Amino acid sequence: MRALKKFAEVDRRYLYLLLLIVVIVPLVKPLGIPIDVSSSTMKFVNAVDSLQPGDRMLLVFDYSIGGGPDVDPQAQVVMAHALSKGAKVVCVAFVDTGLQYATKAIEFWEKRGKVYGEDMINLGYAAGAETAVSAFAQDIRAVFPTDVRGKRLDEYPIMQGIKNAGDFKLIAEFATGIPGPAEWIRQVQTRYKVPLACGVVAVMGPQNEPYLQSGQLVGLLGGGLKSAAEYEIAVKMPGAATAAMDAQSLGHVAIVLFVILGNIVFIIEKSEEKSKKPTRK
Amino acid sequence: MRKEVPIAIGFIVGILILFEYFLKGLWPGVAPAAQTVQNWGTIISAFAMGLAAANLVVIHSRRIKQRHPDAWMSFLLFAGMVLMVISGLSGKGGERLYKFLFDGLYLPLGTAMFSIMVFFIASAARRAFRARNIDGVLLLVSGLIVMMGNAPVGKLISPYFPVLTDWLMKYPNVAGNRAIIIGAALGMVATGFRVIAGIDRSYFGGE
C-alpha cells in the first residue's frame, strides 16, 4: 500500500527515465516477440500481390515529419514489395514534406539498380489538398506537366498511357492528416473505381476502419508502425518496423501498468477519504 | 460589390463542380471547365503558401524591430528560412546543403517533437486516466485492451487481447465512426448548398 502511494508521489522524471530504459533496451537487445499479421494488413498485401509485372501503381506520400516514423516504414515496404513484383511505381505528394520522403525513396531504389522513368518516377508535390487531388485524378498532366527533374511526363516510358487516376492498377496512399483516405475515397476511388489501399498513423486507424468494411479501401495499414511490421513479416522483408516492435511492445506495457497503478492509488485514496468522513448517527 | 462578387464566384464555381460530378455525361463541355477551376484552386493554394511566408516575415521583422525578448528566435527563423530557400532554389549546387538541412535537422527535430509525447502520456497515465465514473471505466478498459491488443506482446500476456481488440475495432468502433462519417457527410452537403446559395458567407469573413 505504501509502495503504491509512493508511486503516486514519485517525481515524474523517474517515470520518464524508466520509460526510456524500457524502450531503449529492446532496441539494443531484441527480444524477438512474435508478430501476427492482421486481416486488414493481409488485404493490403494481397492487393499489392495481385499486381502483374508492368502494372502501374500510384504511391502517395501524404505524410508529415511528425507522423513519418509511423507511416514512412509502411510506404517503404509497400514500395519494395511492388517493385519486387515487377510493378512500376509512380510517386506523388500532396503534403509538402511528403515530397522529400518520395525523393529519398526514389534515390534509395536508384542506388539498387531500378531505373528512374522506367521502374519508378517522382511527379512532385502539388498544393491544394483535396482540390489538388481531384484535379490530379482528372488530368495528371494538368497538375504535373513535368516531373521533379523538369522533364515532360510523356518523355518517360512509365507514364505512357497514364492520363488520369483511373489508369492505375492500384493506388496506395500514406497519410497523417488531410488529404487522407476520406479525401481519396471521395475524389478518386468513388469516381474512377480504382482500388485504393491506405496506410495511416495509428491514431487515424479506427476512424478509417468503416471504409475497409465497406470495400472502399482494399487494404488498410491502420496500426502505424505495427502495421508496417506486420507487412514486413507478411512479405518476408523484415526492416526498421519489425526491429522497433519489441520496444513498442514494452512501451505499451509500461504505460498500461502506469494507468493500472494510478487507478489503484486513486481507488485507495477515495476509500480512505470516505472512511475519514464523519458518519451520521 | 465586395460581397456580391465573392458570392457570385462561389455560386458559379460550386454549380460547375456539382454539374461536372453528376451531369458530366449530359454536358461534355463541363469537364474541361471544372478541370480549369480546380487547377486555379491548386495555383491559389500555392500562392497562399507564399502569402503565409510573407506574413511570417512581416510578424517576425516587427518583433526584431521592437527588440522583443524572444527576438533571437525570430532571427533563428529567418536564418532557417533563408538557408532552406537558397539551398532549395540553387539547383545541384545547393542540393547537398538542402538534404543535410532536411535529413540532419528538420527530420530529427520534427520526429523528436512527436516522440516527446510519450513522456506526457506516461505522466498522464499515472495522474489523469482515472476511472471516475462508469463512462470513464468503459473508456479506460477498452483503451487498455486496444493498447495491449495492438502490441505484439499482448498475445503473449493473454490470447484474448487480440481477439477483444479485433471485436472492439470491428463493431463498436466501426458503428460509432460510421455514424460520425454519415453525420459529417450530411453536414458537408448542407454547408455546400449554403455556400453555393450565398447563405454561408464565413469563407470571406462574414457571419
Short mmCIF file of C-alpha atoms in Angstrom, two decimals:
data_model
loop_
_atom_site.label_atom_id
_atom_site.label_comp_id
_atom_site.label_asym_id
_atom_site.label_seq_id
_atom_site.Cartn_x
_atom_site.Cartn_y
_atom_site.Cartn_z
CA MET A 1 0.00 0.00 0.00
CA ARG A 2 2.77 2.39 1.00
CA ALA A 3 4.75 1.47 -2.14
CA LEU A 4 1.73 2.25 -4.27
CA LYS A 5 1.30 5.62 -2.63
CA LYS A 6 4.98 6.32 -3.21
CA PHE A 7 4.44 5.56 -6.88
CA ALA A 8 1.79 8.27 -6.97
CA GLU A 9 4.16 10.79 -5.43
CA VAL A 10 7.39 9.87 -7.23
CA ASP A 11 8.96 12.60 -9.37
CA ARG A 12 7.68 12.19 -12.94
CA ARG A 13 11.26 12.38 -14.27
CA TYR A 14 11.90 8.90 -12.78
CA LEU A 15 8.97 7.63 -14.82
CA TYR A 16 10.47 9.24 -17.93
CA LEU A 17 13.78 7.53 -17.18
CA LEU A 18 12.04 4.19 -16.64
CA LEU A 19 10.16 4.55 -19.93
CA LEU A 20 13.37 5.49 -21.74
CA ILE A 21 15.11 2.36 -20.42
CA VAL A 22 12.12 0.18 -21.30
CA VAL A 23 12.20 1.48 -24.90
CA ILE A 24 15.97 1.53 -25.43
CA VAL A 25 16.86 -1.91 -24.00
CA PRO A 26 14.86 -3.96 -26.57
CA LEU A 27 16.27 -1.79 -29.37
CA VAL A 28 19.80 -2.75 -28.28
CA LYS A 29 18.93 -6.34 -27.37
CA PRO A 30 15.84 -7.50 -29.31
CA LEU A 31 13.52 -9.92 -27.53
CA GLY A 32 12.04 -11.46 -30.68
CA ILE A 33 8.38 -11.21 -29.66
CA PRO A 34 6.37 -12.93 -32.44
CA ILE A 35 4.28 -10.62 -34.65
CA ASP A 36 0.91 -11.78 -36.02
CA VAL A 37 -0.35 -10.37 -39.32
CA SER A 38 -3.84 -8.83 -39.06
CA SER A 39 -6.54 -9.35 -41.69
CA SER A 40 -6.51 -5.66 -42.78
CA THR A 41 -2.75 -5.81 -43.38
CA MET A 42 -3.15 -9.09 -45.25
CA LYS A 43 -5.73 -7.46 -47.53
CA PHE A 44 -3.20 -4.73 -48.38
CA VAL A 45 -0.50 -7.37 -49.04
CA ASN A 46 -2.90 -9.27 -51.33
CA ALA A 47 -3.77 -6.08 -53.24
CA VAL A 48 -0.08 -5.42 -54.00
CA ASP A 49 0.49 -9.14 -54.64
CA SER A 50 -2.16 -9.09 -57.35
CA LEU A 51 -0.12 -6.60 -59.41
CA GLN A 52 1.40 -8.06 -62.56
CA PRO A 53 4.85 -7.11 -63.93
CA GLY A 54 4.46 -3.81 -65.78
CA ASP A 55 1.33 -2.70 -63.89
CA ARG A 56 1.48 0.91 -62.68
CA MET A 57 0.86 1.68 -59.02
CA LEU A 58 0.43 5.19 -57.65
CA LEU A 59 2.24 5.69 -54.33
CA VAL A 60 1.09 8.81 -52.49
CA PHE A 61 3.32 10.32 -49.82
CA ASP A 62 0.80 12.43 -47.87
CA TYR A 63 2.60 12.46 -44.56
CA SER A 64 4.27 14.99 -42.32
CA ILE A 65 7.51 14.82 -40.39
CA GLY A 66 5.77 14.18 -37.05
CA GLY A 67 3.92 11.09 -38.29
CA GLY A 68 6.77 10.00 -40.56
CA PRO A 69 8.25 7.41 -38.16
CA ASP A 70 4.83 5.71 -38.01
CA VAL A 71 3.96 5.84 -41.72
CA ASP A 72 7.25 6.00 -43.64
CA PRO A 73 8.16 2.34 -42.88
CA GLN A 74 4.74 1.39 -44.35
CA ALA A 75 5.39 3.29 -47.58
CA GLN A 76 8.93 1.88 -47.83
CA VAL A 77 7.88 -1.75 -47.52
CA VAL A 78 4.91 -1.34 -49.88
CA MET A 79 7.20 0.25 -52.50
CA ALA A 80 9.75 -2.55 -52.02
CA HIS A 81 7.00 -5.17 -52.38
CA ALA A 82 5.55 -3.57 -55.53
CA LEU A 83 8.96 -3.23 -57.18
CA SER A 84 9.81 -6.83 -56.27
CA LYS A 85 6.65 -7.88 -58.15
CA GLY A 86 7.88 -6.04 -61.26
CA ALA A 87 5.23 -3.33 -60.89
CA LYS A 88 6.11 0.27 -61.75
CA VAL A 89 5.70 2.90 -59.09
CA VAL A 90 4.58 6.49 -59.69
CA CYS A 91 5.29 8.65 -56.61
CA VAL A 92 3.46 11.87 -55.81
CA ALA A 93 2.84 14.06 -52.75
CA PHE A 94 0.02 16.37 -51.66
CA VAL A 95 1.72 17.24 -48.38
CA ASP A 96 4.88 19.35 -48.72
CA THR A 97 7.17 17.14 -46.61
CA GLY A 98 5.93 14.08 -48.48
CA LEU A 99 7.95 15.19 -51.49
CA GLN A 100 11.20 14.78 -49.56
CA TYR A 101 10.20 11.29 -48.41
CA ALA A 102 9.36 10.38 -52.01
CA THR A 103 12.71 11.74 -53.21
CA LYS A 104 14.55 9.67 -50.60
CA ALA A 105 12.64 6.53 -51.59
CA ILE A 106 13.42 7.07 -55.28
CA GLU A 107 17.14 7.66 -54.56
CA PHE A 108 17.25 4.51 -52.42
CA TRP A 109 15.94 2.36 -55.26
CA GLU A 110 18.05 4.09 -57.92
CA LYS A 111 21.15 3.05 -55.96
CA ARG A 112 19.83 -0.53 -56.06
CA GLY A 113 19.54 -0.65 -59.82
CA LYS A 114 15.97 0.48 -60.50
CA VAL A 115 15.73 2.84 -63.46
CA TYR A 116 14.17 6.28 -62.98
CA GLY A 117 11.47 6.89 -65.56
CA GLU A 118 11.06 3.18 -66.31
CA ASP A 119 10.56 1.43 -62.97
CA MET A 120 9.58 4.49 -60.96
CA ILE A 121 9.08 8.23 -61.18
CA ASN A 122 8.62 11.15 -58.79
CA LEU A 123 5.99 13.61 -60.04
CA GLY A 124 6.46 16.09 -57.18
CA TYR A 125 4.22 17.99 -54.80
CA ALA A 126 1.01 19.90 -55.52
CA ALA A 127 -0.52 22.34 -53.04
CA GLY A 128 -4.29 22.48 -52.58
CA ALA A 129 -5.04 19.29 -50.63
CA GLU A 130 -8.42 17.82 -51.74
CA THR A 131 -8.78 20.21 -54.70
CA ALA A 132 -5.33 19.23 -55.94
CA VAL A 133 -6.16 15.52 -55.51
CA SER A 134 -9.32 15.99 -57.55
CA ALA A 135 -7.55 17.97 -60.29
CA PHE A 136 -4.74 15.38 -60.40
CA ALA A 137 -7.18 12.49 -60.63
CA GLN A 138 -8.96 14.11 -63.57
CA ASP A 139 -5.89 15.04 -65.60
CA ILE A 140 -2.42 14.24 -64.26
CA ARG A 141 -0.59 16.38 -66.82
CA ALA A 142 -2.67 19.45 -65.98
CA VAL A 143 -1.27 19.40 -62.44
CA PHE A 144 2.16 17.92 -63.20
CA PRO A 145 3.23 18.82 -66.76
CA THR A 146 6.78 17.78 -65.72
CA ASP A 147 8.29 15.55 -63.03
CA VAL A 148 10.60 16.80 -60.24
CA ARG A 149 13.58 16.57 -62.62
CA GLY A 150 11.94 19.01 -65.01
CA LYS A 151 11.26 16.66 -67.96
CA ARG A 152 7.85 16.35 -69.59
CA LEU A 153 5.93 13.29 -68.40
CA ASP A 154 5.46 11.97 -71.96
CA GLU A 155 9.24 11.54 -72.24
CA TYR A 156 9.17 8.75 -69.64
CA PRO A 157 8.13 5.19 -70.62
CA ILE A 158 6.46 4.65 -67.20
CA MET A 159 3.93 7.42 -67.95
CA GLN A 160 2.85 6.10 -71.37
CA GLY A 161 -0.92 5.60 -71.40
CA ILE A 162 -1.44 7.14 -67.97
CA LYS A 163 -3.83 10.08 -68.25
CA ASN A 164 -5.92 10.05 -65.11
CA ALA A 165 -6.18 8.25 -61.76
CA GLY A 166 -8.32 5.51 -63.32
CA ASP A 167 -5.33 4.30 -65.37
CA PHE A 168 -3.51 2.96 -62.29
CA LYS A 169 -3.98 -0.66 -61.25
CA LEU A 170 -3.69 0.28 -57.58
CA ILE A 171 -3.36 3.45 -55.52
CA ALA A 172 -1.54 3.22 -52.19
CA GLU A 173 -1.90 6.36 -50.11
CA PHE A 174 0.01 7.01 -46.89
CA ALA A 175 -1.33 9.81 -44.73
CA THR A 176 -1.02 11.56 -41.41
CA GLY A 177 -3.88 14.02 -41.88
CA ILE A 178 -5.55 15.86 -44.76
CA PRO A 179 -5.58 14.77 -47.55
CA GLY A 180 -6.09 11.27 -46.22
CA PRO A 181 -8.21 8.19 -47.01
CA ALA A 182 -11.54 10.09 -46.82
CA GLU A 183 -10.42 12.66 -49.42
CA TRP A 184 -9.01 9.98 -51.74
CA ILE A 185 -12.19 7.93 -51.46
CA ARG A 186 -14.35 10.99 -52.20
CA GLN A 187 -12.34 12.31 -55.12
CA VAL A 188 -10.70 9.23 -56.64
CA GLN A 189 -11.93 5.79 -55.56
CA THR A 190 -15.65 6.56 -55.94
CA ARG A 191 -15.27 8.32 -59.29
CA TYR A 192 -12.61 6.24 -61.05
CA LYS A 193 -13.33 2.83 -59.42
CA VAL A 194 -9.62 2.26 -58.92
CA PRO A 195 -8.59 0.01 -55.99
CA LEU A 196 -7.37 2.17 -53.12
CA ALA A 197 -5.35 0.99 -50.12
CA CYS A 198 -4.22 3.30 -47.34
CA GLY A 199 -1.66 3.42 -44.58
CA VAL A 200 -2.13 5.85 -41.71
CA VAL A 201 -0.75 6.79 -38.29
CA ALA A 202 -2.09 4.58 -35.50
CA VAL A 203 -4.36 7.33 -34.19
CA MET A 204 -6.17 7.52 -37.55
CA GLY A 205 -6.67 3.76 -37.88
CA PRO A 206 -10.01 3.37 -36.06
CA GLN A 207 -11.73 6.21 -37.96
CA ASN A 208 -10.82 4.61 -41.29
CA GLU A 209 -11.95 1.09 -40.36
CA PRO A 210 -15.51 1.65 -41.79
CA TYR A 211 -14.03 2.29 -45.27
CA LEU A 212 -12.31 -1.10 -45.17
CA GLN A 213 -15.52 -2.88 -44.15
CA SER A 214 -17.50 -1.11 -46.88
CA GLY A 215 -14.95 -2.18 -49.50
CA GLN A 216 -13.97 1.38 -50.42
CA LEU A 217 -10.48 0.50 -49.23
CA VAL A 218 -8.96 -2.77 -50.43
CA GLY A 219 -6.43 -2.69 -47.60
CA LEU A 220 -5.67 -0.65 -44.52
CA LEU A 221 -2.49 -0.31 -42.52
CA GLY A 222 -4.22 1.32 -39.58
CA GLY A 223 -1.84 0.49 -36.77
CA GLY A 224 1.03 2.78 -37.69
CA LEU A 225 4.42 1.18 -37.12
CA LYS A 226 2.86 -2.11 -36.01
CA SER A 227 1.08 -2.44 -39.36
CA ALA A 228 4.38 -1.77 -41.14
CA ALA A 229 5.98 -4.55 -39.08
CA GLU A 230 3.10 -6.90 -39.94
CA TYR A 231 3.56 -6.08 -43.64
CA GLU A 232 7.32 -6.68 -43.40
CA ILE A 233 6.66 -10.08 -41.79
CA ALA A 234 3.97 -10.98 -44.36
CA VAL A 235 6.22 -10.28 -47.36
CA LYS A 236 9.36 -11.63 -45.61
CA MET A 237 11.21 -8.32 -45.80
CA PRO A 238 11.98 -7.57 -42.13
CA GLY A 239 13.13 -3.99 -41.66
CA ALA A 240 13.03 -0.99 -39.36
CA ALA A 241 9.43 -1.53 -38.21
CA THR A 242 9.98 -5.15 -37.18
CA ALA A 243 13.10 -4.12 -35.27
CA ALA A 244 11.14 -1.47 -33.35
CA MET A 245 8.25 -3.74 -32.33
CA ASP A 246 9.82 -5.07 -29.12
CA ALA A 247 10.42 -1.51 -27.93
CA GLN A 248 6.86 -0.53 -28.78
CA SER A 249 5.50 -3.61 -27.00
CA LEU A 250 7.35 -2.88 -23.78
CA GLY A 251 6.44 0.81 -24.01
CA HIS A 252 2.76 -0.17 -24.22
CA VAL A 253 3.12 -2.50 -21.23
CA ALA A 254 4.81 0.25 -19.18
CA ILE A 255 2.06 2.77 -19.92
CA VAL A 256 -0.69 0.22 -19.20
CA LEU A 257 0.98 -0.53 -15.85
CA PHE A 258 1.16 3.21 -15.06
CA VAL A 259 -2.57 3.52 -15.78
CA ILE A 260 -3.47 0.49 -13.64
CA LEU A 261 -1.27 1.54 -10.71
CA GLY A 262 -2.53 5.13 -10.96
CA ASN A 263 -6.11 3.87 -10.74
CA ILE A 264 -5.39 1.55 -7.81
CA VAL A 265 -3.92 4.52 -5.91
CA PHE A 266 -6.96 6.60 -6.90
CA ILE A 267 -9.37 3.94 -5.54
CA ILE A 268 -7.39 3.61 -2.27
CA GLU A 269 -7.34 7.39 -1.79
CA LYS A 270 -11.06 7.57 -2.47
CA SER A 271 -11.90 4.84 0.05
CA GLU A 272 -9.62 6.49 2.64
CA GLU A 273 -11.38 9.82 2.11
CA LYS A 274 -14.73 8.09 2.58
CA SER A 275 -13.67 6.40 5.82
CA LYS A 276 -12.31 9.72 7.21
CA LYS A 277 -15.65 11.46 6.71
CA PRO A 278 -17.72 11.51 9.97
CA THR A 279 -20.62 9.08 9.82
CA ARG A 280 -24.15 10.26 10.70
CA LYS A 281 -25.67 8.89 13.85
CA MET B 1 -19.80 44.70 -54.67
CA ARG B 2 -17.37 43.47 -52.01
CA LYS B 3 -19.90 40.83 -51.02
CA GLU B 4 -21.72 40.19 -54.29
CA VAL B 5 -18.63 39.28 -56.33
CA PRO B 6 -17.33 36.55 -53.95
CA ILE B 7 -20.87 35.14 -53.62
CA ALA B 8 -21.23 35.05 -57.41
CA ILE B 9 -17.83 33.36 -57.77
CA GLY B 10 -18.78 30.82 -55.06
CA PHE B 11 -22.09 30.12 -56.81
CA ILE B 12 -20.63 29.68 -60.31
CA VAL B 13 -17.71 27.53 -59.15
CA GLY B 14 -19.91 25.40 -56.87
CA ILE B 15 -22.52 24.77 -59.57
CA LEU B 16 -19.81 23.96 -62.10
CA ILE B 17 -18.18 21.35 -59.86
CA LEU B 18 -21.60 19.86 -58.97
CA PHE B 19 -22.57 19.62 -62.65
CA GLU B 20 -19.23 18.06 -63.53
CA TYR B 21 -19.67 15.41 -60.83
CA PHE B 22 -23.26 14.45 -61.53
CA LEU B 23 -24.10 15.57 -65.09
CA LYS B 24 -20.83 15.07 -66.97
CA GLY B 25 -22.50 12.75 -69.49
CA LEU B 26 -25.25 15.28 -70.36
CA TRP B 27 -22.95 18.26 -70.80
CA PRO B 28 -19.49 17.25 -72.11
CA GLY B 29 -18.16 20.83 -72.03
CA VAL B 30 -18.42 21.00 -68.25
CA ALA B 31 -15.47 18.68 -67.53
CA PRO B 32 -12.70 20.89 -69.02
CA ALA B 33 -14.22 23.96 -67.33
CA ALA B 34 -14.30 22.20 -63.95
CA GLN B 35 -10.73 20.99 -64.50
CA THR B 36 -9.61 24.57 -65.16
CA VAL B 37 -11.30 25.81 -62.00
CA GLN B 38 -9.63 23.06 -59.95
CA ASN B 39 -6.25 23.94 -61.44
CA TRP B 40 -6.88 27.52 -60.37
CA GLY B 41 -7.54 26.13 -56.89
CA THR B 42 -4.12 24.46 -56.74
CA ILE B 43 -2.44 27.65 -58.02
CA ILE B 44 -4.24 29.78 -55.42
CA SER B 45 -3.18 27.28 -52.72
CA ALA B 46 0.45 27.63 -53.82
CA PHE B 47 0.12 31.43 -53.65
CA ALA B 48 -1.47 31.09 -50.21
CA MET B 49 1.70 29.35 -49.02
CA GLY B 50 3.73 32.27 -50.37
CA LEU B 51 1.38 34.67 -48.61
CA ALA B 52 1.81 32.76 -45.35
CA ALA B 53 5.60 33.02 -45.70
CA ALA B 54 5.32 36.78 -46.36
CA ASN B 55 3.08 37.13 -43.30
CA LEU B 56 5.66 35.29 -41.21
CA VAL B 57 8.37 37.68 -42.42
CA VAL B 58 6.24 40.73 -41.50
CA ILE B 59 5.40 39.43 -38.00
CA HIS B 60 8.96 38.43 -37.12
CA SER B 61 10.51 41.59 -38.62
CA ARG B 62 8.22 43.55 -36.29
CA ARG B 63 9.39 41.50 -33.31
CA ILE B 64 13.02 42.16 -34.15
CA LYS B 65 12.36 45.87 -34.69
CA GLN B 66 10.58 46.12 -31.33
CA ARG B 67 13.52 44.32 -29.64
CA HIS B 68 11.18 41.70 -28.23
CA PRO B 69 12.84 39.46 -25.56
CA ASP B 70 12.37 36.47 -27.92
CA ALA B 71 13.75 38.31 -30.95
CA TRP B 72 16.61 35.79 -31.17
CA MET B 73 14.02 33.16 -32.07
CA SER B 74 12.87 35.35 -34.95
CA PHE B 75 16.49 35.64 -36.13
CA LEU B 76 16.74 31.85 -35.98
CA LEU B 77 13.55 31.54 -38.01
CA PHE B 78 14.89 33.93 -40.67
CA ALA B 79 18.20 32.05 -40.81
CA GLY B 80 16.33 28.77 -41.32
CA MET B 81 14.03 30.26 -43.94
CA VAL B 82 16.84 31.88 -45.92
CA LEU B 83 19.04 28.78 -45.79
CA MET B 84 16.23 26.46 -46.90
CA VAL B 85 15.08 28.78 -49.70
CA ILE B 86 18.60 29.44 -51.06
CA SER B 87 19.67 25.78 -50.87
CA GLY B 88 16.38 24.65 -52.35
CA LEU B 89 16.48 27.06 -55.27
CA SER B 90 20.17 26.81 -56.14
CA GLY B 91 19.76 23.53 -58.06
CA LYS B 92 22.50 20.91 -57.97
CA GLY B 93 24.88 23.18 -56.06
CA GLY B 94 22.60 23.58 -53.04
CA GLU B 95 21.20 20.06 -53.15
CA ARG B 96 23.65 18.67 -50.58
CA LEU B 97 23.02 21.51 -48.15
CA TYR B 98 19.24 21.16 -48.59
CA LYS B 99 19.45 17.40 -47.94
CA PHE B 100 21.64 17.99 -44.91
CA LEU B 101 19.20 20.55 -43.51
CA PHE B 102 16.22 18.28 -44.13
CA ASP B 103 17.72 14.92 -43.09
CA GLY B 104 20.09 16.25 -40.45
CA LEU B 105 17.97 18.92 -38.78
CA TYR B 106 14.33 19.18 -39.83
CA LEU B 107 13.60 15.43 -39.85
CA PRO B 108 15.17 14.53 -36.44
CA LEU B 109 13.83 17.68 -34.77
CA GLY B 110 10.33 17.08 -36.11
CA THR B 111 10.25 13.42 -35.14
CA ALA B 112 11.75 14.21 -31.71
CA MET B 113 8.93 16.69 -31.05
CA PHE B 114 6.39 13.94 -31.81
CA SER B 115 8.28 11.32 -29.77
CA ILE B 116 8.39 13.54 -26.68
CA MET B 117 4.64 12.97 -26.43
CA VAL B 118 5.31 9.52 -24.96
CA PHE B 119 6.60 11.19 -21.78
CA PHE B 120 3.47 13.29 -21.45
CA ILE B 121 1.40 10.14 -21.97
CA ALA B 122 3.41 8.35 -19.26
CA SER B 123 2.83 11.21 -16.86
CA ALA B 124 -0.86 11.44 -17.78
CA ALA B 125 -1.20 7.65 -17.46
CA ARG B 126 -0.34 7.92 -13.78
CA ARG B 127 -2.34 11.01 -12.89
CA ALA B 128 -5.12 11.73 -15.38
CA PHE B 129 -6.53 8.48 -16.81
CA ARG B 130 -8.82 7.83 -13.88
CA ALA B 131 -11.95 5.72 -13.79
CA ARG B 132 -14.12 8.36 -12.07
CA ASN B 133 -17.49 7.09 -13.34
CA ILE B 134 -18.97 4.30 -15.47
CA ASP B 135 -18.16 6.12 -18.76
CA GLY B 136 -14.58 6.54 -17.58
CA VAL B 137 -14.37 2.84 -16.70
CA LEU B 138 -15.64 1.83 -20.17
CA LEU B 139 -13.18 4.16 -21.91
CA LEU B 140 -10.28 3.08 -19.75
CA VAL B 141 -10.90 -0.65 -20.06
CA SER B 142 -11.43 -0.54 -23.84
CA GLY B 143 -8.36 1.71 -24.22
CA LEU B 144 -6.19 -0.67 -22.22
CA ILE B 145 -7.45 -3.69 -24.17
CA VAL B 146 -6.76 -2.00 -27.53
CA MET B 147 -3.30 -0.88 -26.35
CA MET B 148 -2.38 -4.43 -25.35
CA GLY B 149 -4.01 -5.92 -28.44
CA ASN B 150 -2.07 -3.57 -30.69
CA ALA B 151 1.28 -4.57 -29.22
CA PRO B 152 2.73 -7.97 -30.20
CA VAL B 153 3.41 -8.67 -26.53
CA GLY B 154 -0.35 -8.54 -25.82
CA LYS B 155 -0.90 -12.00 -27.24
CA LEU B 156 1.86 -13.42 -25.05
CA ILE B 157 0.20 -11.98 -21.95
CA SER B 158 -3.26 -13.23 -22.92
CA PRO B 159 -4.55 -14.65 -26.24
CA TYR B 160 -7.81 -12.75 -25.56
CA PHE B 161 -6.23 -9.30 -26.07
CA PRO B 162 -6.01 -9.50 -29.90
CA VAL B 163 -9.47 -11.13 -30.12
CA LEU B 164 -11.09 -8.45 -27.96
CA THR B 165 -9.22 -5.69 -29.79
CA ASP B 166 -10.43 -7.03 -33.10
CA TRP B 167 -14.02 -7.11 -31.84
CA LEU B 168 -13.81 -3.58 -30.39
CA MET B 169 -12.34 -2.22 -33.63
CA LYS B 170 -14.74 -4.02 -35.97
CA TYR B 171 -18.03 -3.49 -34.15
CA PRO B 172 -18.36 -0.70 -31.55
CA ASN B 173 -15.65 1.40 -33.24
CA VAL B 174 -17.00 0.99 -36.77
CA ALA B 175 -20.58 1.64 -35.64
CA GLY B 176 -19.58 4.87 -33.89
CA ASN B 177 -17.30 6.07 -36.66
CA ARG B 178 -19.84 5.24 -39.36
CA ALA B 179 -22.41 7.39 -37.55
CA ILE B 180 -19.90 10.25 -37.35
CA ILE B 181 -18.95 9.90 -41.04
CA ILE B 182 -22.58 9.88 -42.21
CA GLY B 183 -23.46 12.81 -39.94
CA ALA B 184 -20.44 14.80 -41.13
CA ALA B 185 -21.26 13.99 -44.78
CA LEU B 186 -24.82 15.31 -44.40
CA GLY B 187 -23.39 18.40 -42.71
CA MET B 188 -20.97 18.88 -45.60
CA VAL B 189 -23.81 18.65 -48.14
CA ALA B 190 -25.82 21.24 -46.18
CA THR B 191 -22.80 23.55 -45.83
CA GLY B 192 -22.02 23.15 -49.53
CA PHE B 193 -25.53 24.23 -50.50
CA ARG B 194 -25.39 27.15 -48.05
CA VAL B 195 -22.09 28.32 -49.61
CA ILE B 196 -23.41 27.96 -53.18
CA ALA B 197 -26.61 29.80 -52.28
CA GLY B 198 -24.64 32.58 -50.58
CA ILE B 199 -26.24 31.95 -47.17
CA ASP B 200 -22.99 30.86 -45.54
CA ARG B 201 -20.53 33.71 -46.02
CA SER B 202 -17.96 32.74 -43.40
CA TYR B 203 -15.38 31.98 -46.12
CA PHE B 204 -14.92 35.68 -46.78
CA GLY B 205 -15.12 36.84 -43.19
CA GLY B 206 -18.90 37.22 -42.90
CA GLU B 207 -21.26 35.75 -40.30
#
